[in-house]
Short mmCIF file of C-alpha atoms and ligand atoms in Angstrom, two decimals:
data_model
loop_
_atom_site.label_atom_id
_atom_site.label_comp_id
_atom_site.label_asym_id
_atom_site.label_seq_id
_atom_site.Cartn_x
_atom_site.Cartn_y
_atom_site.Cartn_z
CA MET A 1 125.72 125.48 56.37
CA THR A 2 129.01 125.88 58.23
CA THR A 3 130.82 129.12 57.53
CA THR A 4 133.92 128.33 59.62
CA ASP A 5 135.33 125.42 61.61
CA LEU A 6 134.37 127.12 64.86
CA PRO A 7 131.82 125.53 67.18
CA TYR A 8 128.37 126.95 66.44
CA THR A 9 125.47 127.46 68.86
CA ARG A 10 122.00 127.99 67.41
CA ASN A 11 119.11 129.86 68.99
CA PHE A 12 117.00 127.88 71.46
CA ILE A 13 113.29 128.18 70.68
CA ALA A 14 110.49 125.84 71.81
CA ASN A 15 113.06 123.33 73.10
CA ALA A 16 114.79 123.07 69.71
CA TRP A 17 118.09 124.44 68.37
CA VAL A 18 117.38 126.61 65.32
CA ASP A 19 119.36 128.76 62.87
CA ALA A 20 118.52 132.43 62.40
CA ALA A 21 115.72 132.73 59.83
CA ASP A 22 118.11 134.32 57.33
CA GLY A 23 120.99 131.97 58.25
CA ARG A 24 123.28 134.74 59.54
CA ARG A 25 125.87 134.09 62.25
CA MET A 26 128.22 136.16 64.36
CA THR A 27 131.56 135.35 65.95
CA THR A 28 132.63 135.67 69.57
CA GLU A 29 136.30 136.09 70.58
CA ASP A 30 138.51 135.26 73.56
CA PRO A 31 139.32 138.68 75.10
CA ALA A 32 142.70 137.33 76.30
CA THR A 33 143.89 136.52 72.77
CA THR A 34 141.39 138.36 70.51
CA LEU A 35 141.07 135.09 68.54
CA PRO A 36 137.60 133.90 67.49
CA ILE A 37 136.33 130.97 69.54
CA ALA A 38 132.76 130.27 68.42
CA GLU A 39 129.82 131.32 66.32
CA VAL A 40 126.22 131.97 67.31
CA ALA A 41 123.12 132.87 65.32
CA ARG A 42 122.75 136.55 64.50
CA SER A 43 119.05 137.05 65.14
CA SER A 44 116.77 139.55 63.47
CA ALA A 45 113.19 140.61 64.19
CA ALA A 46 111.96 137.40 62.52
CA ASP A 47 113.80 135.23 65.07
CA VAL A 48 112.52 137.35 67.95
CA ASP A 49 109.00 136.87 66.56
CA HIS A 50 109.56 133.13 66.49
CA ALA A 51 110.81 133.08 70.11
CA VAL A 52 108.00 135.31 71.42
CA ALA A 53 105.40 133.18 69.60
CA ALA A 54 106.81 130.05 71.27
CA ALA A 55 106.61 131.71 74.69
CA ARG A 56 103.09 132.97 73.97
CA ALA A 57 102.00 129.46 72.95
CA ALA A 58 103.36 128.05 76.23
CA THR A 59 101.50 130.77 78.13
CA ALA A 60 98.24 130.06 76.29
CA ALA A 61 98.58 126.30 76.88
CA ARG A 62 99.18 126.94 80.62
CA SER A 63 101.73 124.12 80.42
CA TRP A 64 103.89 125.92 82.99
CA SER A 65 101.70 128.53 84.70
CA GLY A 66 98.99 125.91 85.27
CA MET A 67 101.39 123.35 86.72
CA ARG A 68 101.34 122.78 90.48
CA PRO A 69 103.94 125.26 91.80
CA LEU A 70 105.69 122.55 93.78
CA ALA A 71 106.32 120.68 90.51
CA ARG A 72 107.50 123.90 88.82
CA GLY A 73 109.94 124.43 91.64
CA ARG A 74 111.23 120.89 91.27
CA VAL A 75 112.17 121.55 87.61
CA LEU A 76 114.12 124.67 88.61
CA THR A 77 115.85 122.76 91.40
CA GLU A 78 116.83 120.10 88.88
CA MET A 79 118.23 122.78 86.54
CA SER A 80 120.27 124.03 89.49
CA ARG A 81 121.63 120.53 90.11
CA ILE A 82 122.62 120.20 86.43
CA LEU A 83 124.51 123.51 86.49
CA ARG A 84 126.43 122.40 89.57
CA SER A 85 127.22 118.98 88.10
CA ARG A 86 128.77 120.68 85.02
CA LYS A 87 130.28 123.62 86.90
CA GLU A 88 133.85 123.22 85.65
CA GLU A 89 132.85 122.81 81.99
CA PHE A 90 130.47 125.81 82.13
CA ALA A 91 132.99 127.97 84.05
CA ARG A 92 135.67 127.34 81.41
CA ARG A 93 133.26 128.22 78.61
CA LEU A 94 132.30 131.42 80.43
CA THR A 95 135.92 132.41 81.11
CA LEU A 96 137.04 131.91 77.50
CA ASP A 97 134.10 133.92 76.20
CA CYS A 98 134.12 136.87 78.62
CA GLY A 99 137.70 136.87 79.88
CA LYS A 100 137.17 136.89 83.67
CA ARG A 101 139.33 134.72 85.94
CA LEU A 102 138.39 131.08 86.18
CA SER A 103 137.70 131.17 89.92
CA GLU A 104 135.19 133.99 89.27
CA GLY A 105 133.69 131.93 86.45
CA ARG A 106 133.21 129.03 88.86
CA ALA A 107 131.64 131.39 91.40
CA GLU A 108 129.28 132.72 88.72
CA ILE A 109 128.07 129.23 87.78
CA GLU A 110 127.66 128.42 91.47
CA GLY A 111 125.73 131.69 91.94
CA SER A 112 123.52 130.83 88.96
CA ALA A 113 122.77 127.42 90.46
CA ARG A 114 121.89 129.17 93.73
CA TYR A 115 119.32 131.45 92.04
CA LEU A 116 117.56 128.43 90.52
CA GLU A 117 117.73 126.59 93.84
CA TYR A 118 116.43 129.53 95.87
CA TYR A 119 113.52 130.43 93.57
CA GLY A 120 112.79 126.76 92.88
CA GLY A 121 112.24 126.42 96.64
CA LEU A 122 110.05 129.52 96.73
CA ALA A 123 107.78 128.64 93.80
CA ALA A 124 105.26 126.89 96.04
CA ALA A 125 105.45 129.57 98.72
CA LEU A 126 103.94 132.24 96.50
CA GLU A 127 100.50 132.62 98.10
CA GLY A 128 97.47 134.84 97.71
CA LYS A 129 95.13 136.19 100.38
CA TYR A 130 91.46 136.23 101.38
CA ILE A 131 89.71 139.55 101.98
CA PRO A 132 86.51 139.48 104.10
CA LEU A 133 83.66 141.52 102.58
CA GLY A 134 80.86 140.43 104.92
CA ASP A 135 78.06 137.87 104.55
CA GLY A 136 77.09 137.04 100.98
CA TYR A 137 80.49 137.84 99.52
CA MET A 138 83.90 136.37 99.25
CA ASP A 139 87.04 137.85 97.80
CA PHE A 140 90.50 136.54 97.18
CA VAL A 141 93.70 137.88 95.64
CA VAL A 142 96.04 135.71 93.63
CA PRO A 143 99.55 136.55 92.37
CA VAL A 144 99.54 135.65 88.67
CA PRO A 145 102.44 135.71 86.20
CA HIS A 146 102.69 138.55 83.70
CA GLY A 147 102.81 136.08 80.79
CA VAL A 148 105.81 136.49 78.48
CA THR A 149 108.85 138.14 80.07
CA ALA A 150 111.72 139.59 78.00
CA HIS A 151 115.23 139.44 79.50
CA VAL A 152 118.01 141.61 78.00
CA ILE A 153 121.41 140.61 79.41
CA PRO A 154 124.77 142.48 79.72
CA TRP A 155 128.17 140.91 79.05
CA ASN A 156 129.81 141.30 82.45
CA TYR A 157 127.93 138.39 84.10
CA PRO A 158 126.69 136.50 81.04
CA ALA A 159 125.34 133.57 83.11
CA GLY A 160 124.64 135.23 86.45
CA MET A 161 122.46 137.98 85.01
CA VAL A 162 120.37 135.39 83.16
CA ALA A 163 119.89 133.34 86.32
CA ARG A 164 119.06 136.38 88.46
CA SER A 165 115.97 137.36 86.48
CA LEU A 166 115.05 134.06 84.83
CA SER A 167 114.75 132.10 88.10
CA PRO A 168 112.06 134.27 89.76
CA ALA A 169 110.29 134.81 86.41
CA LEU A 170 109.97 131.06 85.85
CA ALA A 171 109.19 130.31 89.50
CA ALA A 172 106.24 132.71 89.21
CA GLY A 173 104.95 130.88 86.11
CA ASN A 174 106.04 133.19 83.29
CA ALA A 175 107.45 132.06 79.93
CA ALA A 176 110.68 133.83 79.00
CA VAL A 177 112.60 135.13 76.00
CA VAL A 178 116.26 135.88 76.72
CA LYS A 179 118.47 138.06 74.50
CA THR A 180 122.09 137.09 75.15
CA PRO A 181 124.83 139.72 75.42
CA SER A 182 126.34 140.24 71.96
CA LEU A 183 129.98 140.16 73.10
CA ASP A 184 129.89 136.89 75.09
CA PRO A 185 126.73 135.01 74.14
CA LEU A 186 127.79 131.44 74.93
CA SER A 187 126.98 131.20 78.64
CA ALA A 188 123.27 132.03 78.37
CA PHE A 189 122.78 128.74 76.54
CA ILE A 190 123.79 126.67 79.58
CA PHE A 191 120.26 127.36 80.82
CA ALA A 192 118.86 125.83 77.61
CA GLU A 193 120.97 122.73 78.12
CA ALA A 194 119.81 122.45 81.73
CA ALA A 195 116.17 123.12 80.77
CA LEU A 196 116.15 120.34 78.17
CA GLU A 197 117.61 117.83 80.61
CA ALA A 198 115.36 118.91 83.50
CA GLY A 199 112.16 118.66 81.43
CA LEU A 200 111.06 122.30 81.22
CA PRO A 201 108.02 122.30 78.89
CA ASP A 202 108.37 123.58 75.28
CA GLY A 203 108.45 127.33 74.83
CA VAL A 204 108.85 128.24 78.52
CA LEU A 205 112.46 129.29 77.93
CA ASN A 206 113.63 130.72 74.61
CA ILE A 207 117.08 132.19 73.99
CA VAL A 208 118.17 134.26 71.00
CA SER A 209 121.57 135.78 70.34
CA GLY A 210 122.22 138.90 68.34
CA ALA A 211 123.04 142.60 68.41
CA GLY A 212 121.35 144.96 70.84
CA SER A 213 120.30 147.37 68.11
CA GLU A 214 118.71 144.53 66.15
CA ALA A 215 117.50 141.52 68.23
CA GLY A 216 117.44 143.52 71.48
CA ALA A 217 115.47 146.42 70.02
CA ALA A 218 113.04 144.01 68.31
CA LEU A 219 112.43 142.16 71.58
CA VAL A 220 111.70 145.18 73.78
CA ALA A 221 109.39 146.66 71.12
CA HIS A 222 107.56 143.39 70.46
CA PRO A 223 103.78 143.79 70.83
CA ASP A 224 103.37 140.35 72.41
CA ILE A 225 105.63 140.62 75.45
CA ASP A 226 104.13 141.47 78.84
CA HIS A 227 107.15 142.47 80.92
CA ILE A 228 110.77 143.56 80.37
CA VAL A 229 113.77 143.09 82.60
CA PHE A 230 116.79 144.96 81.33
CA THR A 231 120.25 144.82 82.88
CA GLY A 232 122.77 147.13 81.26
CA SER A 233 123.79 150.73 80.85
CA THR A 234 121.70 153.64 82.06
CA ASP A 235 121.38 155.20 78.59
CA VAL A 236 120.06 152.04 76.93
CA GLY A 237 117.85 151.42 80.00
CA ARG A 238 116.21 154.80 79.51
CA SER A 239 115.54 154.05 75.83
CA ILE A 240 113.97 150.75 76.83
CA MET A 241 111.74 152.46 79.36
CA ARG A 242 110.55 154.75 76.57
CA ALA A 243 109.82 151.75 74.28
CA ALA A 244 107.93 150.04 77.13
CA SER A 245 105.87 153.13 77.84
CA GLU A 246 104.36 152.95 74.35
CA ARG A 247 102.55 149.77 75.37
CA THR A 248 102.43 150.26 79.17
CA VAL A 249 104.64 147.23 79.69
CA PRO A 250 106.15 147.02 83.20
CA VAL A 251 109.95 147.17 83.38
CA ILE A 252 112.66 146.23 85.83
CA LEU A 253 115.83 148.21 85.13
CA GLU A 254 119.19 147.22 86.62
CA LEU A 255 121.59 149.92 85.43
CA GLY A 256 125.00 151.49 85.99
CA GLY A 257 126.74 152.71 89.12
CA LYS A 258 129.51 154.83 90.60
CA SER A 259 129.60 153.33 94.06
CA ALA A 260 131.75 154.75 96.85
CA ALA A 261 133.16 153.38 100.10
CA ILE A 262 133.86 155.75 102.98
CA VAL A 263 137.01 154.86 104.94
CA PHE A 264 137.24 156.31 108.46
CA ALA A 265 140.57 156.57 110.27
CA ASP A 266 139.58 153.84 112.76
CA ALA A 267 138.93 151.25 109.99
CA ASP A 268 140.89 147.98 109.95
CA MET A 269 143.30 148.81 107.12
CA ALA A 270 144.15 145.20 106.24
CA ASN A 271 140.43 144.63 105.79
CA VAL A 272 140.15 147.75 103.61
CA GLU A 273 142.98 146.40 101.43
CA ALA A 274 141.33 143.01 101.03
CA ASN A 275 138.10 144.74 100.04
CA VAL A 276 139.87 146.89 97.45
CA VAL A 277 141.06 143.73 95.68
CA ALA A 278 137.59 142.18 95.69
CA GLY A 279 135.63 145.43 95.42
CA ILE A 280 137.19 147.14 92.43
CA PHE A 281 139.35 144.53 90.72
CA GLU A 282 136.87 141.64 90.45
CA ASN A 283 136.24 141.07 86.73
CA SER A 284 138.77 143.88 86.18
CA GLY A 285 136.27 146.45 87.40
CA GLN A 286 133.58 145.47 84.91
CA VAL A 287 130.97 145.15 87.65
CA CYS A 288 127.92 147.41 88.04
CA ASP A 289 128.28 147.72 91.81
CA SER A 290 132.09 147.88 91.91
CA MET A 291 133.68 149.90 94.69
CA THR A 292 134.81 152.52 92.19
CA ARG A 293 135.64 155.26 94.71
CA LEU A 294 137.33 155.36 98.11
CA VAL A 295 136.46 158.44 100.16
CA VAL A 296 139.14 158.53 102.84
CA GLU A 297 139.46 160.49 106.09
CA ASP A 298 142.23 163.12 106.05
CA SER A 299 144.38 161.64 108.82
CA VAL A 300 144.85 158.28 107.03
CA TYR A 301 144.60 159.51 103.44
CA ASP A 302 148.33 159.29 102.57
CA GLU A 303 148.67 155.90 104.23
CA VAL A 304 145.66 154.49 102.34
CA VAL A 305 146.89 155.83 98.99
CA GLU A 306 150.30 154.29 99.61
CA ARG A 307 148.99 150.89 100.73
CA VAL A 308 146.39 150.61 97.97
CA THR A 309 148.95 151.64 95.34
CA ALA A 310 151.42 148.99 96.50
CA LEU A 311 148.87 146.19 96.51
CA THR A 312 147.52 147.23 93.09
CA ALA A 313 150.98 147.30 91.55
CA GLY A 314 151.51 143.74 92.80
CA LEU A 315 148.41 142.15 91.24
CA SER A 316 149.02 139.37 88.73
CA ILE A 317 147.92 140.13 85.17
CA GLY A 318 147.07 137.61 82.46
CA ALA A 319 144.45 135.33 80.96
CA GLY A 320 141.41 134.45 83.06
CA ILE A 321 141.83 130.78 82.25
CA ASP A 322 145.14 130.91 84.19
CA ASP A 323 143.26 132.57 87.06
CA HIS A 324 145.16 135.86 87.09
CA GLU A 325 143.85 138.65 89.33
CA ILE A 326 143.63 141.19 86.50
CA THR A 327 142.13 139.79 83.31
CA PRO A 328 141.39 141.42 79.95
CA LEU A 329 138.52 143.82 79.33
CA ILE A 330 135.74 142.48 77.17
CA SER A 331 136.63 144.28 73.91
CA ALA A 332 138.92 146.70 72.11
CA ASP A 333 136.23 149.39 72.42
CA GLN A 334 135.98 148.89 76.17
CA LEU A 335 139.76 149.17 76.49
CA ASP A 336 139.75 152.44 74.51
CA THR A 337 136.98 153.78 76.76
CA VAL A 338 138.70 152.86 80.01
CA GLU A 339 142.12 154.10 78.92
CA GLY A 340 140.50 157.35 77.78
CA PHE A 341 139.13 157.94 81.30
CA ALA A 342 142.60 157.41 82.81
CA THR A 343 144.29 159.71 80.30
CA ARG A 344 141.78 162.51 80.84
CA ALA A 345 141.97 162.07 84.63
CA LYS A 346 145.66 163.02 84.50
CA ALA A 347 144.86 166.06 82.39
CA TYR A 348 142.13 167.11 84.87
CA GLY A 349 144.63 166.99 87.77
CA ALA A 350 144.22 163.56 89.35
CA ARG A 351 147.44 161.84 90.47
CA ILE A 352 147.87 158.40 88.88
CA THR A 353 149.93 156.46 91.42
CA THR A 354 150.02 153.21 89.44
CA GLY A 355 148.73 152.03 86.05
CA GLY A 356 146.98 154.57 83.86
CA ALA A 357 147.36 152.95 80.45
CA ARG A 358 146.77 149.77 78.44
CA LEU A 359 149.28 146.90 78.58
CA GLY A 360 150.21 146.81 74.92
CA ASP A 361 152.70 143.95 75.32
CA LEU A 362 149.92 141.46 76.00
CA PRO A 363 147.86 140.16 73.07
CA GLY A 364 144.40 140.75 74.62
CA HIS A 365 142.48 143.82 75.80
CA PHE A 366 144.49 144.44 78.96
CA MET A 367 144.31 147.63 81.03
CA ALA A 368 146.77 148.15 83.88
CA PRO A 369 145.00 148.29 87.25
CA THR A 370 144.95 151.98 88.04
CA ILE A 371 144.81 154.14 91.15
CA ALA A 372 143.83 157.79 90.70
CA ALA A 373 144.47 159.79 93.88
CA ASP A 374 143.51 163.41 94.62
CA VAL A 375 140.30 163.10 92.62
CA GLU A 376 137.92 166.01 93.27
CA PRO A 377 134.11 165.64 93.45
CA GLY A 378 133.50 167.57 90.21
CA MET A 379 135.97 165.54 88.12
CA GLU A 380 134.80 163.15 85.40
CA LEU A 381 136.40 160.25 87.25
CA ASN A 382 134.14 160.92 90.23
CA GLN A 383 131.00 161.26 88.13
CA SER A 384 131.08 158.80 85.19
CA GLU A 385 130.94 155.03 85.18
CA VAL A 386 134.33 153.77 83.91
CA PHE A 387 133.60 150.02 83.98
CA GLY A 388 137.25 149.04 84.25
CA PRO A 389 140.04 148.54 86.83
CA VAL A 390 140.29 152.19 87.89
CA LEU A 391 139.87 153.25 91.52
CA SER A 392 139.40 156.92 92.40
CA ILE A 393 140.52 158.13 95.83
CA LEU A 394 139.04 161.26 97.39
CA ARG A 395 139.60 162.95 100.75
CA PHE A 396 137.19 164.09 103.49
CA SER A 397 137.40 165.68 106.91
CA THR A 398 133.87 165.26 108.36
CA ALA A 399 131.37 162.41 108.09
CA GLY A 400 128.82 164.77 106.57
CA GLU A 401 131.27 165.74 103.86
CA ALA A 402 132.05 162.06 103.13
CA VAL A 403 128.36 161.24 102.67
CA GLU A 404 127.87 164.25 100.44
CA VAL A 405 130.75 163.16 98.19
CA ALA A 406 129.49 159.55 98.09
CA ASN A 407 125.96 160.71 97.19
CA GLY A 408 127.10 163.36 94.72
CA THR A 409 126.56 161.50 91.45
CA GLN A 410 123.52 160.59 89.34
CA TYR A 411 123.88 156.95 90.47
CA GLY A 412 122.77 155.09 93.60
CA LEU A 413 123.58 151.41 93.30
CA ALA A 414 125.85 150.58 96.26
CA ALA A 415 127.80 152.36 98.98
CA GLY A 416 130.00 151.23 101.83
CA VAL A 417 131.45 152.30 105.17
CA PHE A 418 134.64 151.03 106.79
CA THR A 419 134.88 151.88 110.48
CA ALA A 420 135.20 150.24 113.90
CA ASP A 421 132.29 152.35 115.18
CA LEU A 422 128.93 150.76 114.36
CA ASP A 423 126.97 153.87 115.37
CA ARG A 424 128.94 155.91 112.89
CA ALA A 425 128.38 153.26 110.20
CA LEU A 426 124.63 153.39 110.84
CA TRP A 427 124.63 157.19 110.77
CA CYS A 428 126.17 156.99 107.30
CA ALA A 429 123.88 154.12 106.20
CA GLU A 430 120.85 156.25 107.04
CA ARG A 431 122.10 159.03 104.79
CA LEU A 432 123.71 157.18 101.87
CA GLU A 433 121.52 157.12 98.75
CA ALA A 434 121.99 153.61 97.40
CA GLY A 435 120.09 150.35 97.09
CA GLN A 436 122.67 148.41 99.09
CA ILE A 437 124.91 149.61 101.89
CA HIS A 438 127.91 147.48 102.88
CA VAL A 439 129.52 147.87 106.28
CA ASN A 440 133.12 146.59 106.65
CA GLU A 441 132.79 144.20 103.70
CA TRP A 442 132.05 145.20 100.14
CA GLY A 443 129.23 143.11 98.70
CA VAL A 444 127.63 141.71 101.88
CA GLY A 445 124.45 139.96 100.75
CA GLY A 446 123.50 137.19 98.38
CA VAL A 447 120.67 135.62 96.45
CA GLU A 448 118.46 136.12 99.53
CA THR A 449 118.89 139.91 99.77
CA PRO A 450 117.13 142.45 97.50
CA PHE A 451 119.34 144.22 94.97
CA GLY A 452 118.70 147.29 92.84
CA GLY A 453 119.40 150.93 92.31
CA PHE A 454 118.34 154.32 93.60
CA LYS A 455 118.30 157.27 91.18
CA ALA A 456 119.77 156.57 87.70
CA SER A 457 120.92 153.09 88.78
CA GLY A 458 117.54 151.54 88.18
CA LEU A 459 113.99 150.66 88.99
CA GLY A 460 112.63 147.59 90.79
CA ARG A 461 114.47 144.93 92.72
CA GLU A 462 116.11 141.63 91.83
CA LYS A 463 117.06 138.86 94.31
CA GLY A 464 115.32 137.91 97.52
CA LEU A 465 111.61 137.48 98.14
CA GLU A 466 111.00 141.01 96.87
CA SER A 467 112.01 140.02 93.34
CA LEU A 468 109.08 137.61 93.03
CA GLU A 469 106.69 140.55 93.37
CA GLY A 470 108.20 142.04 90.22
CA TYR A 471 107.36 138.95 88.18
CA THR A 472 103.73 138.68 89.24
CA GLN A 473 100.68 140.92 89.26
CA SER A 474 97.71 140.74 91.61
CA LYS A 475 94.38 139.47 90.42
CA ASN A 476 91.44 140.14 92.72
CA VAL A 477 88.46 137.78 92.41
CA GLY A 478 85.30 139.06 94.07
CA ILE A 479 82.24 136.81 94.37
CA ARG A 480 78.59 137.55 95.26
CA ARG A 481 77.13 134.40 96.78
CA LEU A 482 73.63 133.74 95.46
CA ASN A 483 70.82 131.33 96.39
CA GLY A 484 71.02 132.11 100.08
CA PHE A 485 73.87 129.69 100.84
P1 LIG B 1 124.47 147.76 77.30
O1 LIG B 1 123.42 148.68 77.80
O2 LIG B 1 125.33 148.23 76.18
O3 LIG B 1 123.84 146.39 76.81
C1 LIG B 1 123.06 145.56 77.65
C2 LIG B 1 122.22 144.66 76.79
O4 LIG B 1 121.30 145.47 76.03
C3 LIG B 1 122.99 143.84 75.74
O5 LIG B 1 122.37 142.58 75.58
C4 LIG B 1 122.83 144.67 74.48
O6 LIG B 1 122.98 143.87 73.32
C5 LIG B 1 121.40 145.16 74.65
N1 LIG B 1 121.06 146.38 73.91
C6 LIG B 1 121.87 147.38 73.51
N2 LIG B 1 121.17 148.34 72.86
C7 LIG B 1 119.86 147.94 72.87
C8 LIG B 1 118.64 148.50 72.40
N3 LIG B 1 118.63 149.67 71.76
N4 LIG B 1 117.51 147.82 72.62
C9 LIG B 1 117.50 146.65 73.29
N5 LIG B 1 118.62 146.06 73.74
C10 LIG B 1 119.79 146.70 73.55
O7 LIG B 1 125.32 147.35 78.57
P2 LIG B 1 126.63 146.45 78.61
O8 LIG B 1 127.75 147.26 78.05
O9 LIG B 1 126.34 145.10 78.04
O10 LIG B 1 126.81 146.24 80.19
C11 LIG B 1 127.46 147.15 80.99
C12 LIG B 1 126.46 148.00 81.74
O11 LIG B 1 125.55 147.19 82.44
C13 LIG B 1 127.13 148.87 82.79
O12 LIG B 1 126.56 150.15 82.76
C14 LIG B 1 126.77 148.16 84.09
O13 LIG B 1 126.78 148.99 85.23
C15 LIG B 1 125.42 147.63 83.78
N6 LIG B 1 125.07 146.51 84.65
C16 LIG B 1 124.16 146.71 85.64
C17 LIG B 1 123.84 145.67 86.52
C18 LIG B 1 122.88 145.87 87.66
O14 LIG B 1 122.46 144.89 88.25
N7 LIG B 1 122.53 147.10 88.01
C19 LIG B 1 124.42 144.41 86.34
C20 LIG B 1 125.33 144.24 85.30
C21 LIG B 1 125.64 145.29 84.46
#
């Protein structure tokens, strides 16, 4: 039954498109216009049950885990090819649904294709080992999949975050249930389209859309899942860890951040500027490992504030589909949250040198890109994740002080150092408490390099070879040889 004229995407379960059991739907909007653009199923516990049962059936049939890994890898590689061949179409869908600029949407689809390509290539390289126990015995260890993996996805990279965890999970032989982000659910389904065309067996990938408190909560509490990967906020991540502990289900948690870059006086300032644009203003700051804070050496502090303010004030602002540099935030709530941080920052004594408020003249959820100078370590803006286009600037006089400020939050996702002196960069890298340290370029790394958080930023690692370990467990098979042979 159609409730509106909007395009409608059903859940994807056992390689079929199905309505929610109770027929409910929910609407997704374009953040640049606030107009509705599509409907998806609004899933309840019954739909989650259906999806988990399909994944369990695939696991029991060994249709995927029992397949020769080389052949499994080939299916993932084919899914990667399909994503690339439809990159423009998928990027436009992503941009309309989540608001980010089109060039970032294209990069996200390309990145998603890369995850499938990389882990598709690694599927057959996942090997066990032989352990000598002396005459009369043999012993080997095999990495085996967990079984059914649950993937809970945030809205800021609605395709990329699916690809990041789904690719290693499938390469290792698991069957997956994905819960799409509720605010921009459309992009997760590109993996269903690719899976159908590439010939992924029934039930190996299942995707349900719905609210976190409903479909998400039902999925993480489901008695028949064997592993959870959650990417989202630290508070929800903690609640998921509690739910998982009830059944001793392993979790990977990829959570929030408050990442800082230290800028020494000898840094190449044009390079610092370029990294500010990419580091904090990508996806309008709605990035877990954004460069949210610049910790700047005294002697260049005023110059950096001035330069960064000028470049920020000159950024183009508008709809992502027109490829503007600053695009809308995902929702009205997110805009209220981000603007609230900027307003309070002024009251707490920070100096807003540009921005500081919403752009009410535009129809969507637009926040002016904002620079807050003279932020002090104890201020809210130095401690809390804003998740918007707001850069805090702090001052330091010694390297030790800079590291202390950078480390002085509950988070530990990323950190950076800008300097011409590699020894100094390494001195800082040794002391910074974060899962990834970037020297002279924010975000150095890729699908090949492990990614994850220290402290409240998470548990476990995605990306790279290390990620595969998270999606397998070791099985040791010990044999006593009888009959004298
Ligand atoms: P969120 O925690 O609100 O939601 C994440 C997902 O969890 C969504 O699918 C949501 O529907 C679901 N959810 C919400 N409540 C739930 C519950 N009780 N049980 C089960 N599922 C539930 O996060 P968000 O607002 O979508 O994303 C922004 C956050 O994600 C930021 O904190 C950001 O730093 C973080 N993030 C981290 C990484 C990383 O790799 N570390 C990557 C992207 C985003």
